[in-house]
């Protein structure tokens, strides 16, 4: 322990100015082996440092300390140590060693999962994501871990706050796959099906050299969410989808494709039969709850079709048409759809009649105008960002070399005649 004392003195004395911290960083790199060799005894060293002032030194020592095996009885105390560090550390210091900070945070996540208390990790990991990000558009290696904890702790709204940000910078493809997959599941938990579809679609269509399990599971959920939200699903892929995904994705999801085909018939009995036939598969994939929502949504789709044909209809007729057992069930479905804004109707309970109405929205309220303006501003910002990315790619030497190799050769006859004013 005596050999570490000079290092502790350096940490305490070189944690103020930028130049001092750069010098300290070099000293810490040189001391890594020594710290690793004394890992079990570093808890006492941590007590001598203030994580809000000595963030870089504290990080190096904490990373070395957590590299040793942690007993279950020590896990709770360690979680408190790391949570306090994450919440108080200085981002400009820990960003000098992002890999070590990421490593410590991932070990922290493992410990809260071992304690079966994922909710204890949600707040600290959210702070860790913010401190590791170079901008709000940057996807860090901690995003998937944060969303996983939100999912396990059912803190969906906390996860949604991060998912609302547009991501344009990705370090590792696997982080992107997991971020979109966990994000899609969180949105499903909040019944934000449009956003869930967007995230799951990103997983399925992202570039991949081989089929991966994350994309396969995302595709299964994408089919189910598409049926719930849009009432339909196309088995075709966008042209920008990788050839690997287009060739193999359906082979791993045949039960879900069959369910989509049954849904497209509009026949409840056929859909329920397909769901029951593949029940074991859906349950094994933890998608049985979503499948039940798919079946329920078909009732809604069939009721919505009635609004396009009839102005007034009895609850008994609705029940008969959409294959519900009783008028009471039809009434409950119609009431829920009115509440969710899926149809516009009134129910005369005395006569058992339902009157369908046109959408009352006139698109001229202050709230609607603000919503439209906000959407326009976001589209303009996205267009500007896409133009900037296009310019960067257009000047990238690797892209230009690849494009040059793939471009066909031209004969002289393929070019237009030189304009007269350029002839000599």
PDB file of N, CA, C and O in Angstrom, residues 94-136:
ATOM      1  N   UNK A  94     -13.621  12.485 -16.635  1.00  0.00           N
ATOM      2  CA  UNK A  94     -13.867  11.073 -16.965  1.00  0.00           C
ATOM      3  C   UNK A  94     -13.857  10.839 -18.478  1.00  0.00           C
ATOM      4  O   UNK A  94     -13.606   9.733 -18.934  1.00  0.00           O
ATOM      5  N   UNK A  95     -14.097  11.884 -19.264  1.00  0.00           N
ATOM      6  CA  UNK A  95     -14.054  11.716 -20.716  1.00  0.00           C
ATOM      7  C   UNK A  95     -12.631  11.531 -21.243  1.00  0.00           C
ATOM      8  O   UNK A  95     -12.436  11.170 -22.401  1.00  0.00           O
ATOM      9  N   UNK A  96     -11.635  11.735 -20.379  1.00  0.00           N
ATOM     10  CA  UNK A  96     -10.259  11.428 -20.756  1.00  0.00           C
ATOM     11  C   UNK A  96     -10.015   9.918 -20.759  1.00  0.00           C
ATOM     12  O   UNK A  96      -9.087   9.426 -21.406  1.00  0.00           O
ATOM     13  N   UNK A  97     -10.851   9.186 -20.017  1.00  0.00           N
ATOM     14  CA  UNK A  97     -10.736   7.720 -19.967  1.00  0.00           C
ATOM     15  C   UNK A  97     -12.123   7.102 -20.128  1.00  0.00           C
ATOM     16  O   UNK A  97     -12.628   6.451 -19.213  1.00  0.00           O
ATOM     17  N   UNK A  98     -12.748   7.305 -21.285  1.00  0.00           N
ATOM     18  CA  UNK A  98     -14.128   6.844 -21.473  1.00  0.00           C
ATOM     19  C   UNK A  98     -14.286   5.331 -21.358  1.00  0.00           C
ATOM     20  O   UNK A  98     -15.307   4.838 -20.873  1.00  0.00           O
ATOM     21  N   UNK A  99     -13.269   4.564 -21.791  1.00  0.00           N
ATOM     22  CA  UNK A  99     -13.366   3.108 -21.721  1.00  0.00           C
ATOM     23  C   UNK A  99     -13.429   2.619 -20.275  1.00  0.00           C
ATOM     24  O   UNK A  99     -14.190   1.702 -19.944  1.00  0.00           O
ATOM     25  N   UNK A 100     -12.622   3.248 -19.412  1.00  0.00           N
ATOM     26  CA  UNK A 100     -12.635   2.857 -18.001  1.00  0.00           C
ATOM     27  C   UNK A 100     -13.956   3.252 -17.337  1.00  0.00           C
ATOM     28  O   UNK A 100     -14.504   2.501 -16.529  1.00  0.00           O
ATOM     29  N   UNK A 101     -14.466   4.418 -17.688  1.00  0.00           N
ATOM     30  CA  UNK A 101     -15.744   4.861 -17.118  1.00  0.00           C
ATOM     31  C   UNK A 101     -16.861   3.918 -17.563  1.00  0.00           C
ATOM     32  O   UNK A 101     -17.710   3.519 -16.756  1.00  0.00           O
ATOM     33  N   UNK A 102     -16.844   3.543 -18.828  1.00  0.00           N
ATOM     34  CA  UNK A 102     -17.845   2.600 -19.348  1.00  0.00           C
ATOM     35  C   UNK A 102     -17.745   1.261 -18.634  1.00  0.00           C
ATOM     36  O   UNK A 102     -18.761   0.666 -18.256  1.00  0.00           O
ATOM     37  N   UNK A 103     -16.521   0.804 -18.416  1.00  0.00           N
ATOM     38  CA  UNK A 103     -16.295  -0.475 -17.745  1.00  0.00           C
ATOM     39  C   UNK A 103     -16.850  -0.452 -16.321  1.00  0.00           C
ATOM     40  O   UNK A 103     -17.521  -1.399 -15.889  1.00  0.00           O
ATOM     41  N   UNK A 104     -16.576   0.616 -15.588  1.00  0.00           N
ATOM     42  CA  UNK A 104     -17.076   0.745 -14.211  1.00  0.00           C
ATOM     43  C   UNK A 104     -18.605   0.755 -14.189  1.00  0.00           C
ATOM     44  O   UNK A 104     -19.236   0.102 -13.349  1.00  0.00           O
ATOM     45  N   UNK A 105     -19.214   1.486 -15.127  1.00  0.00           N
ATOM     46  CA  UNK A 105     -20.672   1.584 -15.173  1.00  0.00           C
ATOM     47  C   UNK A 105     -21.319   0.245 -15.532  1.00  0.00           C
ATOM     48  O   UNK A 105     -22.386  -0.092 -14.995  1.00  0.00           O
ATOM     49  N   UNK A 106     -20.676  -0.507 -16.408  1.00  0.00           N
ATOM     50  CA  UNK A 106     -21.221  -1.824 -16.758  1.00  0.00           C
ATOM     51  C   UNK A 106     -21.122  -2.786 -15.573  1.00  0.00           C
ATOM     52  O   UNK A 106     -22.016  -3.615 -15.339  1.00  0.00           O
ATOM     53  N   UNK A 107     -20.029  -2.693 -14.818  1.00  0.00           N
ATOM     54  CA  UNK A 107     -19.915  -3.513 -13.610  1.00  0.00           C
ATOM     55  C   UNK A 107     -20.966  -3.096 -12.581  1.00  0.00           C
ATOM     56  O   UNK A 107     -21.513  -3.947 -11.857  1.00  0.00           O
ATOM     57  N   UNK A 108     -21.230  -1.808 -12.524  1.00  0.00           N
ATOM     58  CA  UNK A 108     -22.281  -1.301 -11.635  1.00  0.00           C
ATOM     59  C   UNK A 108     -23.632  -1.909 -12.015  1.00  0.00           C
ATOM     60  O   UNK A 108     -24.392  -2.366 -11.155  1.00  0.00           O
ATOM     61  N   UNK A 109     -23.912  -1.951 -13.306  1.00  0.00           N
ATOM     62  CA  UNK A 109     -25.173  -2.556 -13.770  1.00  0.00           C
ATOM     63  C   UNK A 109     -25.239  -4.031 -13.382  1.00  0.00           C
ATOM     64  O   UNK A 109     -26.289  -4.521 -12.921  1.00  0.00           O
ATOM     65  N   UNK A 110     -24.133  -4.726 -13.543  1.00  0.00           N
ATOM     66  CA  UNK A 110     -24.104  -6.149 -13.180  1.00  0.00           C
ATOM     67  C   UNK A 110     -24.398  -6.350 -11.694  1.00  0.00           C
ATOM     68  O   UNK A 110     -25.088  -7.304 -11.311  1.00  0.00           O
ATOM     69  N   UNK A 111     -23.889  -5.430 -10.866  1.00  0.00           N
ATOM     70  CA  UNK A 111     -24.094  -5.567  -9.419  1.00  0.00           C
ATOM     71  C   UNK A 111     -25.556  -5.315  -9.025  1.00  0.00           C
ATOM     72  O   UNK A 111     -26.113  -6.041  -8.201  1.00  0.00           O
ATOM     73  N   UNK A 112     -26.204  -4.327  -9.626  1.00  0.00           N
ATOM     74  CA  UNK A 112     -27.612  -4.070  -9.270  1.00  0.00           C
ATOM     75  C   UNK A 112     -28.503  -5.203  -9.780  1.00  0.00           C
ATOM     76  O   UNK A 112     -29.524  -5.520  -9.151  1.00  0.00           O
ATOM     77  N   UNK A 113     -28.094  -5.832 -10.879  1.00  0.00           N
ATOM     78  CA  UNK A 113     -28.852  -6.988 -11.358  1.00  0.00           C
ATOM     79  C   UNK A 113     -28.642  -8.183 -10.434  1.00  0.00           C
ATOM     80  O   UNK A 113     -29.568  -8.968 -10.185  1.00  0.00           O
ATOM     81  N   UNK A 114     -27.422  -8.323  -9.918  1.00  0.00           N
ATOM     82  CA  UNK A 114     -27.150  -9.401  -8.969  1.00  0.00           C
ATOM     83  C   UNK A 114     -27.965  -9.210  -7.695  1.00  0.00           C
ATOM     84  O   UNK A 114     -28.426 -10.178  -7.088  1.00  0.00           O
ATOM     85  N   UNK A 115     -28.162  -7.952  -7.304  1.00  0.00           N
ATOM     86  CA  UNK A 115     -28.970  -7.644  -6.123  1.00  0.00           C
ATOM     87  C   UNK A 115     -30.462  -7.698  -6.416  1.00  0.00           C
ATOM     88  O   UNK A 115     -31.274  -7.500  -5.508  1.00  0.00           O
ATOM     89  N   UNK A 116     -30.799  -7.931  -7.703  1.00  0.00           N
ATOM     90  CA  UNK A 116     -32.206  -7.961  -8.146  1.00  0.00           C
ATOM     91  C   UNK A 116     -32.918  -6.652  -7.807  1.00  0.00           C
ATOM     92  O   UNK A 116     -34.076  -6.642  -7.400  1.00  0.00           O
ATOM     93  N   UNK A 117     -32.186  -5.557  -8.006  1.00  0.00           N
ATOM     94  CA  UNK A 117     -32.742  -4.225  -7.742  1.00  0.00           C
ATOM     95  C   UNK A 117     -32.393  -3.292  -8.892  1.00  0.00           C
ATOM     96  O   UNK A 117     -31.653  -2.312  -8.706  1.00  0.00           O
ATOM     97  N   UNK A 118     -32.908  -3.560 -10.115  1.00  0.00           N
ATOM     98  CA  UNK A 118     -32.529  -2.732 -11.280  1.00  0.00           C
ATOM     99  C   UNK A 118     -32.889  -1.266 -11.119  1.00  0.00           C
ATOM    100  O   UNK A 118     -32.225  -0.400 -11.693  1.00  0.00           O
ATOM    101  N   UNK A 119     -33.906  -0.975 -10.316  1.00  0.00           N
ATOM    102  CA  UNK A 119     -34.329   0.417 -10.151  1.00  0.00           C
ATOM    103  C   UNK A 119     -33.223   1.260  -9.506  1.00  0.00           C
ATOM    104  O   UNK A 119     -33.143   2.473  -9.737  1.00  0.00           O
ATOM    105  N   UNK A 120     -32.334   0.627  -8.747  1.00  0.00           N
ATOM    106  CA  UNK A 120     -31.239   1.366  -8.108  1.00  0.00           C
ATOM    107  C   UNK A 120     -30.215   1.856  -9.117  1.00  0.00           C
ATOM    108  O   UNK A 120     -29.420   2.769  -8.819  1.00  0.00           O
ATOM    109  N   UNK A 121     -30.211   1.261 -10.290  1.00  0.00           N
ATOM    110  CA  UNK A 121     -29.230   1.657 -11.290  1.00  0.00           C
ATOM    111  C   UNK A 121     -29.737   2.633 -12.326  1.00  0.00           C
ATOM    112  O   UNK A 121     -28.951   3.193 -13.099  1.00  0.00           O
ATOM    113  N   UNK A 122     -31.056   2.884 -12.349  1.00  0.00           N
ATOM    114  CA  UNK A 122     -31.635   3.722 -13.404  1.00  0.00           C
ATOM    115  C   UNK A 122     -31.117   5.157 -13.336  1.00  0.00           C
ATOM    116  O   UNK A 122     -30.621   5.708 -14.327  1.00  0.00           O
ATOM    117  N   UNK A 123     -31.221   5.779 -12.166  1.00  0.00           N
ATOM    118  CA  UNK A 123     -30.786   7.174 -12.022  1.00  0.00           C
ATOM    119  C   UNK A 123     -29.304   7.363 -12.288  1.00  0.00           C
ATOM    120  O   UNK A 123     -28.915   8.223 -13.096  1.00  0.00           O
ATOM    121  N   UNK A 124     -28.432   6.586 -11.628  1.00  0.00           N
ATOM    122  CA  UNK A 124     -26.992   6.740 -11.887  1.00  0.00           C
ATOM    123  C   UNK A 124     -26.595   6.506 -13.338  1.00  0.00           C
ATOM    124  O   UNK A 124     -25.768   7.238 -13.885  1.00  0.00           O
ATOM    125  N   UNK A 125     -27.174   5.487 -13.994  1.00  0.00           N
ATOM    126  CA  UNK A 125     -26.790   5.238 -15.388  1.00  0.00           C
ATOM    127  C   UNK A 125     -27.304   6.332 -16.317  1.00  0.00           C
ATOM    128  O   UNK A 125     -26.681   6.623 -17.340  1.00  0.00           O
ATOM    129  N   UNK A 126     -28.427   6.940 -15.960  1.00  0.00           N
ATOM    130  CA  UNK A 126     -28.888   8.071 -16.766  1.00  0.00           C
ATOM    131  C   UNK A 126     -27.881   9.218 -16.663  1.00  0.00           C
ATOM    132  O   UNK A 126     -27.541   9.851 -17.669  1.00  0.00           O
ATOM    133  N   UNK A 127     -27.382   9.471 -15.443  1.00  0.00           N
ATOM    134  CA  UNK A 127     -26.357  10.505 -15.253  1.00  0.00           C
ATOM    135  C   UNK A 127     -25.074  10.118 -15.986  1.00  0.00           C
ATOM    136  O   UNK A 127     -24.403  10.974 -16.582  1.00  0.00           O
ATOM    137  N   UNK A 128     -24.727   8.829 -15.975  1.00  0.00           N
ATOM    138  CA  UNK A 128     -23.514   8.365 -16.658  1.00  0.00           C
ATOM    139  C   UNK A 128     -23.599   8.599 -18.158  1.00  0.00           C
ATOM    140  O   UNK A 128     -22.629   9.013 -18.794  1.00  0.00           O
ATOM    141  N   UNK A 129     -24.764   8.338 -18.741  1.00  0.00           N
ATOM    142  CA  UNK A 129     -24.960   8.566 -20.179  1.00  0.00           C
ATOM    143  C   UNK A 129     -24.724  10.030 -20.510  1.00  0.00           C
ATOM    144  O   UNK A 129     -24.026  10.364 -21.483  1.00  0.00           O
ATOM    145  N   UNK A 130     -25.301  10.923 -19.707  1.00  0.00           N
ATOM    146  CA  UNK A 130     -25.155  12.361 -19.959  1.00  0.00           C
ATOM    147  C   UNK A 130     -23.696  12.805 -19.868  1.00  0.00           C
ATOM    148  O   UNK A 130     -23.236  13.649 -20.653  1.00  0.00           O
ATOM    149  N   UNK A 131     -22.970  12.256 -18.910  1.00  0.00           N
ATOM    150  CA  UNK A 131     -21.583  12.694 -18.707  1.00  0.00           C
ATOM    151  C   UNK A 131     -20.638  12.107 -19.751  1.00  0.00           C
ATOM    152  O   UNK A 131     -19.587  12.682 -20.033  1.00  0.00           O
ATOM    153  N   UNK A 132     -21.008  10.963 -20.302  1.00  0.00           N
ATOM    154  CA  UNK A 132     -20.152  10.343 -21.316  1.00  0.00           C
ATOM    155  C   UNK A 132     -20.422  10.895 -22.717  1.00  0.00           C
ATOM    156  O   UNK A 132     -19.547  10.860 -23.576  1.00  0.00           O
ATOM    157  N   UNK A 133     -21.620  11.423 -22.938  1.00  0.00           N
ATOM    158  CA  UNK A 133     -21.982  11.936 -24.267  1.00  0.00           C
ATOM    159  C   UNK A 133     -21.175  13.174 -24.627  1.00  0.00           C
ATOM    160  O   UNK A 133     -20.991  14.068 -23.802  1.00  0.00           O
ATOM    161  N   UNK A 134     -20.701  13.223 -25.860  1.00  0.00           N
ATOM    162  CA  UNK A 134     -20.049  14.435 -26.359  1.00  0.00           C
ATOM    163  C   UNK A 134     -21.085  15.421 -26.891  1.00  0.00           C
ATOM    164  O   UNK A 134     -20.823  16.601 -27.018  1.00  0.00           O
ATOM    165  N   UNK A 135     -22.283  14.890 -27.238  1.00  0.00           N
ATOM    166  CA  UNK A 135     -23.415  15.721 -27.644  1.00  0.00           C
ATOM    167  C   UNK A 135     -24.675  14.876 -27.485  1.00  0.00           C
ATOM    168  O   UNK A 135     -24.605  13.663 -27.291  1.00  0.00           O
ATOM    169  N   UNK A 136     -25.840  15.501 -27.580  1.00  0.00           N
ATOM    170  CA  UNK A 136     -27.096  14.769 -27.430  1.00  0.00           C
ATOM    171  C   UNK A 136     -27.346  13.816 -28.601  1.00  0.00           C
ATOM    172  O   UNK A 136     -28.217  12.945 -28.520  1.00  0.00           O
TER     173      UNK A 136
END
